[in-house]
PDB file of C-alpha atoms in Angstrom:
ATOM      1  CA  UNK A   8     -15.234  24.383  19.053  1.00 50.00           C
ATOM      2  CA  UNK A   9     -11.839  23.007  20.378  1.00 55.00           C
ATOM      3  CA  UNK A  10     -13.943  20.612  22.820  1.00 52.00           C
ATOM      4  CA  UNK A  11     -16.013  19.359  20.091  1.00 53.00           C
ATOM      5  CA  UNK A  12     -13.255  18.709  17.730  1.00 59.00           C
ATOM      6  CA  UNK A  13     -11.399  16.764  20.614  1.00 60.00           C
ATOM      7  CA  UNK A  14     -14.566  14.788  21.226  1.00 55.00           C
ATOM      8  CA  UNK A  15     -14.657  13.791  17.449  1.00 57.00           C
ATOM      9  CA  UNK A  16     -10.941  12.946  17.554  1.00 58.00           C
ATOM     10  CA  UNK A  17     -11.090  10.636  20.356  1.00 55.00           C
ATOM     11  CA  UNK A  18     -13.595   8.568  18.759  1.00 52.00           C
ATOM     12  CA  UNK A  19     -12.067   5.066  17.527  1.00 48.00           C
ATOM     13  CA  UNK A  20     -12.673   3.050  14.426  1.00 42.00           C
ATOM     14  CA  UNK A  21     -15.083   0.903  16.557  1.00 43.00           C
ATOM     15  CA  UNK A  22     -17.476   3.964  17.074  1.00 43.00           C
ATOM     16  CA  UNK A  23     -17.933   4.838  13.560  1.00 40.00           C
ATOM     17  CA  UNK A  24     -21.463   3.362  12.909  1.00 41.00           C
ATOM     18  CA  UNK A  25     -22.735   6.270  10.986  1.00 36.00           C
ATOM     19  CA  UNK A  26     -19.841   6.453   8.539  1.00 38.00           C
ATOM     20  CA  UNK A  27     -19.528   2.468   8.348  1.00 44.00           C
ATOM     21  CA  UNK A  28     -23.238   2.318   7.314  1.00 43.00           C
ATOM     22  CA  UNK A  29     -22.824   4.946   4.741  1.00 38.00           C
ATOM     23  CA  UNK A  30     -19.549   3.073   3.363  1.00 43.00           C
ATOM     24  CA  UNK A  31     -21.707  -0.121   3.410  1.00 45.00           C
ATOM     25  CA  UNK A  32     -24.600   1.301   1.650  1.00 41.00           C
ATOM     26  CA  UNK A  33     -22.225   2.809  -0.939  1.00 39.00           C
ATOM     27  CA  UNK A  34     -20.408  -0.325  -1.397  1.00 44.00           C
ATOM     28  CA  UNK A  35     -23.811  -2.137  -1.930  1.00 44.00           C
ATOM     29  CA  UNK A  36     -24.956   0.167  -4.553  1.00 43.00           C
ATOM     30  CA  UNK A  37     -21.697   0.188  -6.859  1.00 41.00           C
ATOM     31  CA  UNK A  38     -20.018  -2.581  -8.434  1.00 48.00           C
ATOM     32  CA  UNK A  39     -16.372  -3.305  -7.882  1.00 56.00           C
ATOM     33  CA  UNK A  40     -14.007  -1.184  -9.896  1.00 64.00           C
ATOM     34  CA  UNK A  41     -10.757  -3.234 -10.673  1.00 61.00           C
ATOM     35  CA  UNK A  42      -8.751   0.245 -10.979  1.00 57.00           C
ATOM     36  CA  UNK A  43      -9.765   1.204  -7.586  1.00 69.00           C
ATOM     37  CA  UNK A  44      -8.870  -2.255  -6.346  1.00 74.00           C
ATOM     38  CA  UNK A  45      -5.543  -1.657  -7.853  1.00 74.00           C
ATOM     39  CA  UNK A  46      -5.087   1.604  -6.420  1.00 77.00           C
ATOM     40  CA  UNK A  47      -5.884  -0.005  -3.001  1.00 80.00           C
ATOM     41  CA  UNK A  48      -3.604  -2.849  -3.324  1.00 82.00           C
ATOM     42  CA  UNK A  49      -0.585  -0.393  -4.326  1.00 84.00           C
ATOM     43  CA  UNK A  50      -1.400   1.854  -1.351  1.00 86.00           C
ATOM     44  CA  UNK A  51      -1.339  -1.196   0.907  1.00 86.00           C
ATOM     45  CA  UNK A  52       1.878  -2.219  -0.272  1.00 87.00           C
ATOM     46  CA  UNK A  53       3.457   1.089   0.142  1.00 89.00           C
ATOM     47  CA  UNK A  54       2.248   1.219   3.719  1.00 88.00           C
ATOM     48  CA  UNK A  55       3.623  -2.202   4.158  1.00 88.00           C
ATOM     49  CA  UNK A  56       6.997  -1.311   2.941  1.00 89.00           C
ATOM     50  CA  UNK A  57       7.419   1.946   4.985  1.00 92.00           C
ATOM     51  CA  UNK A  58       5.460   1.053   8.221  1.00 92.00           C
ATOM     52  CA  UNK A  59       7.709   2.006  11.154  1.00 93.00           C
ATOM     53  CA  UNK A  60      10.528   3.830   8.995  1.00 91.00           C
ATOM     54  CA  UNK A  61      11.102   7.692   9.586  1.00 95.00           C
ATOM     55  CA  UNK A  62      10.128   9.294   6.173  1.00 96.00           C
ATOM     56  CA  UNK A  63       9.644  12.803   4.571  1.00 96.00           C
ATOM     57  CA  UNK A  64       6.224  13.636   2.832  1.00 96.00           C
ATOM     58  CA  UNK A  65       6.275  15.545  -0.121  1.00 96.00           C
ATOM     59  CA  UNK A  66       3.499  17.112  -2.209  1.00 95.00           C
ATOM     60  CA  UNK A  67       3.110  19.289  -5.324  1.00 94.00           C
ATOM     61  CA  UNK A  68       3.790  22.429  -2.682  1.00 95.00           C
ATOM     62  CA  UNK A  69       6.888  21.091  -1.108  1.00 96.00           C
ATOM     63  CA  UNK A  70       7.647  18.962   1.772  1.00 96.00           C
ATOM     64  CA  UNK A  71       5.824  18.814   4.892  1.00 97.00           C
ATOM     65  CA  UNK A  72       7.290  20.570   7.995  1.00 97.00           C
ATOM     66  CA  UNK A  73       5.742  20.915  11.111  1.00 96.00           C
ATOM     67  CA  UNK A  74       5.446  24.381  13.076  1.00 92.00           C
ATOM     68  CA  UNK A  75       4.209  24.059  16.332  1.00 87.00           C
ATOM     69  CA  UNK A  76       0.860  22.376  15.934  1.00 89.00           C
ATOM     70  CA  UNK A  77       0.454  23.319  12.116  1.00 90.00           C
ATOM     71  CA  UNK A  78       1.747  21.822   9.108  1.00 95.00           C
ATOM     72  CA  UNK A  79       3.331  23.711   6.478  1.00 94.00           C
ATOM     73  CA  UNK A  80       4.516  22.940   2.836  1.00 96.00           C
ATOM     74  CA  UNK A  81       7.783  24.250   1.066  1.00 94.00           C
ATOM     75  CA  UNK A  82      10.681  23.544  -0.983  1.00 93.00           C
ATOM     76  CA  UNK A  83      13.031  25.973   1.423  1.00 88.00           C
ATOM     77  CA  UNK A  84      11.810  24.435   4.475  1.00 89.00           C
ATOM     78  CA  UNK A  85      13.491  21.883   6.916  1.00 93.00           C
ATOM     79  CA  UNK A  86      11.217  18.767   6.378  1.00 95.00           C
ATOM     80  CA  UNK A  87       9.924  17.108   9.367  1.00 97.00           C
ATOM     81  CA  UNK A  88      10.233  13.408   9.896  1.00 97.00           C
ATOM     82  CA  UNK A  89       7.098  11.069  10.176  1.00 97.00           C
ATOM     83  CA  UNK A  90       6.449   7.406  11.134  1.00 96.00           C
ATOM     84  CA  UNK A  91       3.627   5.619   9.269  1.00 95.00           C
ATOM     85  CA  UNK A  92       1.651   3.307  11.837  1.00 94.00           C
ATOM     86  CA  UNK A  93      -1.239   0.704  11.304  1.00 92.00           C
ATOM     87  CA  UNK A  94      -4.377   1.663  13.221  1.00 89.00           C
ATOM     88  CA  UNK A  95      -5.464  -1.407  14.520  1.00 74.00           C
ATOM     89  CA  UNK A  96      -9.149  -2.349  15.741  1.00 62.00           C
ATOM     90  CA  UNK A  97     -10.473  -3.554  19.154  1.00 52.00           C
ATOM     91  CA  UNK A  98      -8.831  -0.843  21.033  1.00 45.00           C
ATOM     92  CA  UNK A  99      -5.469  -2.763  20.370  1.00 50.00           C
ATOM     93  CA  UNK A 100      -2.149  -0.396  20.358  1.00 53.00           C
ATOM     94  CA  UNK A 101      -1.426   1.052  17.375  1.00 56.00           C
ATOM     95  CA  UNK A 102       1.933  -0.075  15.707  1.00 59.00           C
ATOM     96  CA  UNK A 103       4.541  -0.592  13.270  1.00 56.00           C
ATOM     97  CA  UNK A 104       4.587  -4.469  13.593  1.00 54.00           C
ATOM     98  CA  UNK A 105       3.698  -5.933  10.366  1.00 53.00           C
ATOM     99  CA  UNK A 106       2.225  -9.175  11.434  1.00 50.00           C
ATOM    100  CA  UNK A 107      -0.165  -7.161  13.276  1.00 49.00           C
ATOM    101  CA  UNK A 108      -1.539  -5.386  10.138  1.00 49.00           C
ATOM    102  CA  UNK A 109      -5.416  -5.952   9.737  1.00 45.00           C
ATOM    103  CA  UNK A 110      -7.763  -4.849   7.008  1.00 44.00           C
ATOM    104  CA  UNK A 111     -10.510  -2.330   7.620  1.00 41.00           C
ATOM    105  CA  UNK A 112     -13.113  -0.658   5.570  1.00 41.00           C
ATOM    106  CA  UNK A 113     -13.117  -3.366   2.823  1.00 45.00           C
ATOM    107  CA  UNK A 114      -9.613  -4.364   2.192  1.00 60.00           C
ATOM    108  CA  UNK A 115      -7.933  -1.085   2.961  1.00 67.00           C
ATOM    109  CA  UNK A 116      -5.448  -0.744   5.941  1.00 84.00           C
ATOM    110  CA  UNK A 117      -5.905   2.287   8.188  1.00 91.00           C
ATOM    111  CA  UNK A 118      -2.644   4.097   8.780  1.00 94.00           C
ATOM    112  CA  UNK A 119      -1.793   7.350  10.924  1.00 96.00           C
ATOM    113  CA  UNK A 120       1.196   9.347  10.396  1.00 97.00           C
ATOM    114  CA  UNK A 121       3.118  10.277  13.937  1.00 97.00           C
ATOM    115  CA  UNK A 122       5.644  13.153  14.145  1.00 97.00           C
ATOM    116  CA  UNK A 123       8.901  11.273  15.007  1.00 96.00           C
ATOM    117  CA  UNK A 124       9.890  11.352  18.932  1.00 96.00           C
ATOM    118  CA  UNK A 125       6.442  12.487  19.720  1.00 96.00           C
ATOM    119  CA  UNK A 126       2.920  11.521  20.302  1.00 96.00           C
ATOM    120  CA  UNK A 127       1.428  14.069  17.717  1.00 97.00           C
ATOM    121  CA  UNK A 128      -0.296  12.858  14.567  1.00 97.00           C
ATOM    122  CA  UNK A 129      -1.060  14.493  11.304  1.00 97.00           C
ATOM    123  CA  UNK A 130      -4.797  15.506  11.662  1.00 93.00           C
ATOM    124  CA  UNK A 131      -7.304  16.658   9.126  1.00 87.00           C
ATOM    125  CA  UNK A 132     -10.224  18.860   9.909  1.00 80.00           C
ATOM    126  CA  UNK A 133     -14.022  17.408  10.048  1.00 77.00           C
ATOM    127  CA  UNK A 134     -15.592  18.112   6.791  1.00 71.00           C
ATOM    128  CA  UNK A 135     -18.368  17.014   4.441  1.00 65.00           C
ATOM    129  CA  UNK A 136     -21.652  15.245   4.785  1.00 69.00           C
ATOM    130  CA  UNK A 137     -20.014  12.211   6.326  1.00 72.00           C
ATOM    131  CA  UNK A 138     -18.214  13.987   8.942  1.00 70.00           C
ATOM    132  CA  UNK A 139     -21.660  16.069   9.847  1.00 67.00           C
ATOM    133  CA  UNK A 140     -23.554  12.612  10.118  1.00 73.00           C
ATOM    134  CA  UNK A 141     -20.792  11.370  12.622  1.00 71.00           C
ATOM    135  CA  UNK A 142     -20.784  14.748  14.449  1.00 70.00           C
ATOM    136  CA  UNK A 143     -24.290  14.460  14.940  1.00 71.00           C
ATOM    137  CA  UNK A 144     -24.202  11.053  16.079  1.00 75.00           C
ATOM    138  CA  UNK A 145     -21.586  11.655  18.634  1.00 70.00           C
ATOM    139  CA  UNK A 146     -23.682  14.336  20.379  1.00 70.00           C
ATOM    140  CA  UNK A 147     -27.096  12.680  19.982  1.00 73.00           C
ATOM    141  CA  UNK A 148     -26.996  11.547  23.615  1.00 75.00           C
ATOM    142  CA  UNK A 149     -26.574  15.115  25.057  1.00 77.00           C
ATOM    143  CA  UNK A 150     -29.602  17.000  26.267  1.00 80.00           C
ATOM    144  CA  UNK A 151     -29.815  19.247  23.299  1.00 78.00           C
ATOM    145  CA  UNK A 152     -32.787  20.126  20.805  1.00 75.00           C
ATOM    146  CA  UNK A 153     -32.198  18.814  17.504  1.00 75.00           C
ATOM    147  CA  UNK A 154     -32.071  22.249  15.801  1.00 73.00           C
ATOM    148  CA  UNK A 155     -29.426  23.382  18.246  1.00 76.00           C
ATOM    149  CA  UNK A 156     -27.378  20.096  17.641  1.00 73.00           C
ATOM    150  CA  UNK A 157     -27.475  20.860  13.751  1.00 72.00           C
ATOM    151  CA  UNK A 158     -26.311  24.420  14.424  1.00 72.00           C
ATOM    152  CA  UNK A 159     -23.505  23.150  16.347  1.00 70.00           C
ATOM    153  CA  UNK A 160     -22.403  20.762  13.832  1.00 67.00           C
ATOM    154  CA  UNK A 161     -22.758  23.366  10.969  1.00 68.00           C
ATOM    155  CA  UNK A 162     -20.514  25.673  12.861  1.00 65.00           C
ATOM    156  CA  UNK A 163     -17.735  22.894  13.653  1.00 67.00           C
ATOM    157  CA  UNK A 164     -17.745  20.889  10.755  1.00 69.00           C
ATOM    158  CA  UNK A 165     -17.404  22.220   7.176  1.00 65.00           C
ATOM    159  CA  UNK A 166     -20.504  21.848   4.842  1.00 69.00           C
ATOM    160  CA  UNK A 167     -20.081  19.499   1.818  1.00 63.00           C
ATOM    161  CA  UNK A 168     -21.943  22.300  -0.272  1.00 55.00           C
ATOM    162  CA  UNK A 169     -19.635  25.206   0.628  1.00 58.00           C
ATOM    163  CA  UNK A 170     -19.028  26.640  -2.854  1.00 61.00           C
ATOM    164  CA  UNK A 171     -15.934  28.032  -4.073  1.00 65.00           C
ATOM    165  CA  UNK A 172     -14.412  29.250  -7.205  1.00 72.00           C
ATOM    166  CA  UNK A 173     -13.221  25.673  -7.836  1.00 76.00           C
ATOM    167  CA  UNK A 174     -16.613  23.898  -7.252  1.00 73.00           C
ATOM    168  CA  UNK A 175     -17.913  21.950  -4.250  1.00 76.00           C
ATOM    169  CA  UNK A 176     -16.128  19.661  -1.874  1.00 78.00           C
ATOM    170  CA  UNK A 177     -12.856  21.609  -0.963  1.00 85.00           C
ATOM    171  CA  UNK A 178     -11.690  22.868   2.341  1.00 84.00           C
ATOM    172  CA  UNK A 179      -9.004  25.393   2.790  1.00 86.00           C
ATOM    173  CA  UNK A 180      -8.354  24.995   6.630  1.00 84.00           C
ATOM    174  CA  UNK A 181      -4.747  23.958   7.316  1.00 88.00           C
ATOM    175  CA  UNK A 182      -3.872  20.292   8.510  1.00 92.00           C
ATOM    176  CA  UNK A 183      -2.804  20.166  12.130  1.00 92.00           C
ATOM    177  CA  UNK A 184      -0.828  17.884  14.583  1.00 96.00           C
ATOM    178  CA  UNK A 185      -3.143  16.451  17.664  1.00 94.00           C
ATOM    179  CA  UNK A 186      -2.003  14.308  20.574  1.00 94.00           C
ATOM    180  CA  UNK A 187      -2.670  10.451  20.097  1.00 91.00           C
ATOM    181  CA  UNK A 188      -3.861   7.862  20.227  1.00 91.00           C
ATOM    182  CA  UNK A 189      -5.165   8.709  16.667  1.00 92.00           C
ATOM    183  CA  UNK A 190      -8.742   8.992  16.452  1.00 87.00           C
ATOM    184  CA  UNK A 191     -11.154   9.244  13.348  1.00 84.00           C
ATOM    185  CA  UNK A 192      -9.529  12.643  12.174  1.00 87.00           C
ATOM    186  CA  UNK A 193      -5.911  11.134  12.312  1.00 93.00           C
ATOM    187  CA  UNK A 194      -6.774   7.665  10.317  1.00 93.00           C
ATOM    188  CA  UNK A 195      -6.259   7.701   6.540  1.00 94.00           C
ATOM    189  CA  UNK A 196      -5.978   5.014   3.690  1.00 93.00           C
ATOM    190  CA  UNK A 197      -3.590   5.097   0.917  1.00 93.00           C
ATOM    191  CA  UNK A 198      -4.491   4.836  -2.769  1.00 90.00           C
ATOM    192  CA  UNK A 199      -1.543   4.237  -4.849  1.00 83.00           C
ATOM    193  CA  UNK A 200      -1.038   5.936  -8.341  1.00 74.00           C
ATOM    194  CA  UNK A 201       2.255   3.908  -8.336  1.00 71.00           C
ATOM    195  CA  UNK A 202       4.624   3.025  -5.769  1.00 68.00           C
ATOM    196  CA  UNK A 203       6.248   6.354  -5.683  1.00 80.00           C
ATOM    197  CA  UNK A 204       2.964   8.280  -5.717  1.00 88.00           C
ATOM    198  CA  UNK A 205       0.019   7.854  -3.498  1.00 93.00           C
ATOM    199  CA  UNK A 206      -3.285   9.647  -2.474  1.00 94.00           C
ATOM    200  CA  UNK A 207      -4.018   9.760   1.110  1.00 95.00           C
ATOM    201  CA  UNK A 208      -7.646   9.713   2.082  1.00 93.00           C
ATOM    202  CA  UNK A 209      -9.532  10.592   5.186  1.00 90.00           C
ATOM    203  CA  UNK A 210     -12.412   8.168   6.618  1.00 85.00           C
ATOM    204  CA  UNK A 211     -14.547  10.857   5.411  1.00 83.00           C
ATOM    205  CA  UNK A 212     -13.564  10.342   1.733  1.00 86.00           C
ATOM    206  CA  UNK A 213     -11.474  13.534   1.348  1.00 89.00           C
ATOM    207  CA  UNK A 214      -7.925  13.695  -0.005  1.00 94.00           C
ATOM    208  CA  UNK A 215      -4.948  15.320   1.076  1.00 96.00           C
ATOM    209  CA  UNK A 216      -3.986  18.415  -1.032  1.00 95.00           C
ATOM    210  CA  UNK A 217      -0.749  20.584  -1.356  1.00 96.00           C
ATOM    211  CA  UNK A 218      -1.021  22.833  -4.349  1.00 95.00           C
ATOM    212  CA  UNK A 219       1.936  24.944  -5.133  1.00 95.00           C
ATOM    213  CA  UNK A 220      -0.082  28.171  -4.542  1.00 94.00           C
ATOM    214  CA  UNK A 221      -0.588  27.258  -0.600  1.00 94.00           C
ATOM    215  CA  UNK A 222       1.890  26.662   2.070  1.00 95.00           C
ATOM    216  CA  UNK A 223      -0.670  24.187   3.811  1.00 94.00           C
ATOM    217  CA  UNK A 224      -2.245  20.679   3.493  1.00 95.00           C
ATOM    218  CA  UNK A 225      -5.698  21.215   2.409  1.00 93.00           C
ATOM    219  CA  UNK A 226      -8.699  18.945   1.517  1.00 90.00           C
ATOM    220  CA  UNK A 227     -10.099  17.813  -1.733  1.00 90.00           C
ATOM    221  CA  UNK A 228     -12.937  15.556  -3.141  1.00 87.00           C
ATOM    222  CA  UNK A 229     -11.031  13.874  -5.659  1.00 89.00           C
ATOM    223  CA  UNK A 230      -7.376  12.559  -6.481  1.00 89.00           C
ATOM    224  CA  UNK A 231      -5.662  14.501  -9.087  1.00 88.00           C
ATOM    225  CA  UNK A 232      -2.122  16.141  -9.444  1.00 87.00           C
ATOM    226  CA  UNK A 233      -2.316  18.075  -6.228  1.00 94.00           C
ATOM    227  CA  UNK A 234      -3.552  15.247  -4.383  1.00 95.00           C
ATOM    228  CA  UNK A 235      -0.404  13.136  -5.116  1.00 94.00           C
ATOM    229  CA  UNK A 236       2.108  12.468  -2.235  1.00 96.00           C
ATOM    230  CA  UNK A 237       5.316  10.814  -2.194  1.00 94.00           C
ATOM    231  CA  UNK A 238       7.447   9.305   0.569  1.00 95.00           C
ATOM    232  CA  UNK A 239      10.915   9.118   1.070  1.00 94.00           C
ATOM    233  CA  UNK A 240      12.876   7.186   3.669  1.00 93.00           C
ATOM    234  CA  UNK A 241      15.156   9.051   6.068  1.00 93.00           C
ATOM    235  CA  UNK A 242      18.487   6.988   6.596  1.00 79.00           C
ATOM    236  CA  UNK A 243      20.274   7.646   9.956  1.00 54.00           C
ATOM    237  CA  UNK A 244      23.434   9.217   9.345  1.00 43.00           C
ATOM    238  CA  UNK A 245      26.384   7.026  10.630  1.00 39.00           C
TER     239      UNK A 245
END
C-alpha cells in the first residue's frame, strides 16, 4: 500500500496523461463559466501575494497543525507554518520566484504547501475516478493481469461511488505530510471565493475539507462552507 502510494506521489505533472486527457475532454464538452474563471483569477492572485511567505492555514475546524506525518485541525492547537510554492513544469525546481510562475491546466497555477524548515509537503489521499485512472496508467507496464491491476487500484485508491450518509464523492482519511519534491498528491490549485477565502483543489478535482466535527483535513466533491480556507501571514518577531 505504502509503496503504491509513493509511486503515485513521485509522478510529476508531466506524467499526468490520463488526467490531462480527462480534463481536456471535460473542457471541450463544457462552455466557459465566467464565475469559475473569476474564482480561478482570485485564487491565482492569492497565491501570487503569499508565495514564499510563512503562513497559517485555517478552515472551519480550526488551524492546521502538523503532528508527526499527520495533519490535525483545531482552535486550541499551536498552528504550523507553511510555505506556498509554485509547481513548475519541465522538471524545473519548484520555487517561490514570482517571475517563474507559469500556467498549468488551463489558466490555473499549480501550488504546493511545504512545512516550514522541512522538505515535507501537504499531501491528499488518492481518491475518485480520475485518481483510479491515473493509478491504472502508472502500473500498466508491470507484468500483472488486468483484473489483478484493478484489484490493486481498488484497494489503494478510494472509489468515487463510496456512498456515505452524506452522499457520494467524500473521503474521510486524514491529510498527510510527505517528502518532496511534490508529486501529483501534493499539487493543488486555489479557487478564490474572495481574497480572504479560497477553496483548495487537488489535481483529481477534490477539495480540502475541514468541518468542525472532525480534527482532520478531509476531501469533498464540492466547494461549500466546510471547504473554505483562509491564509494569514506569520510575521517574524523582532
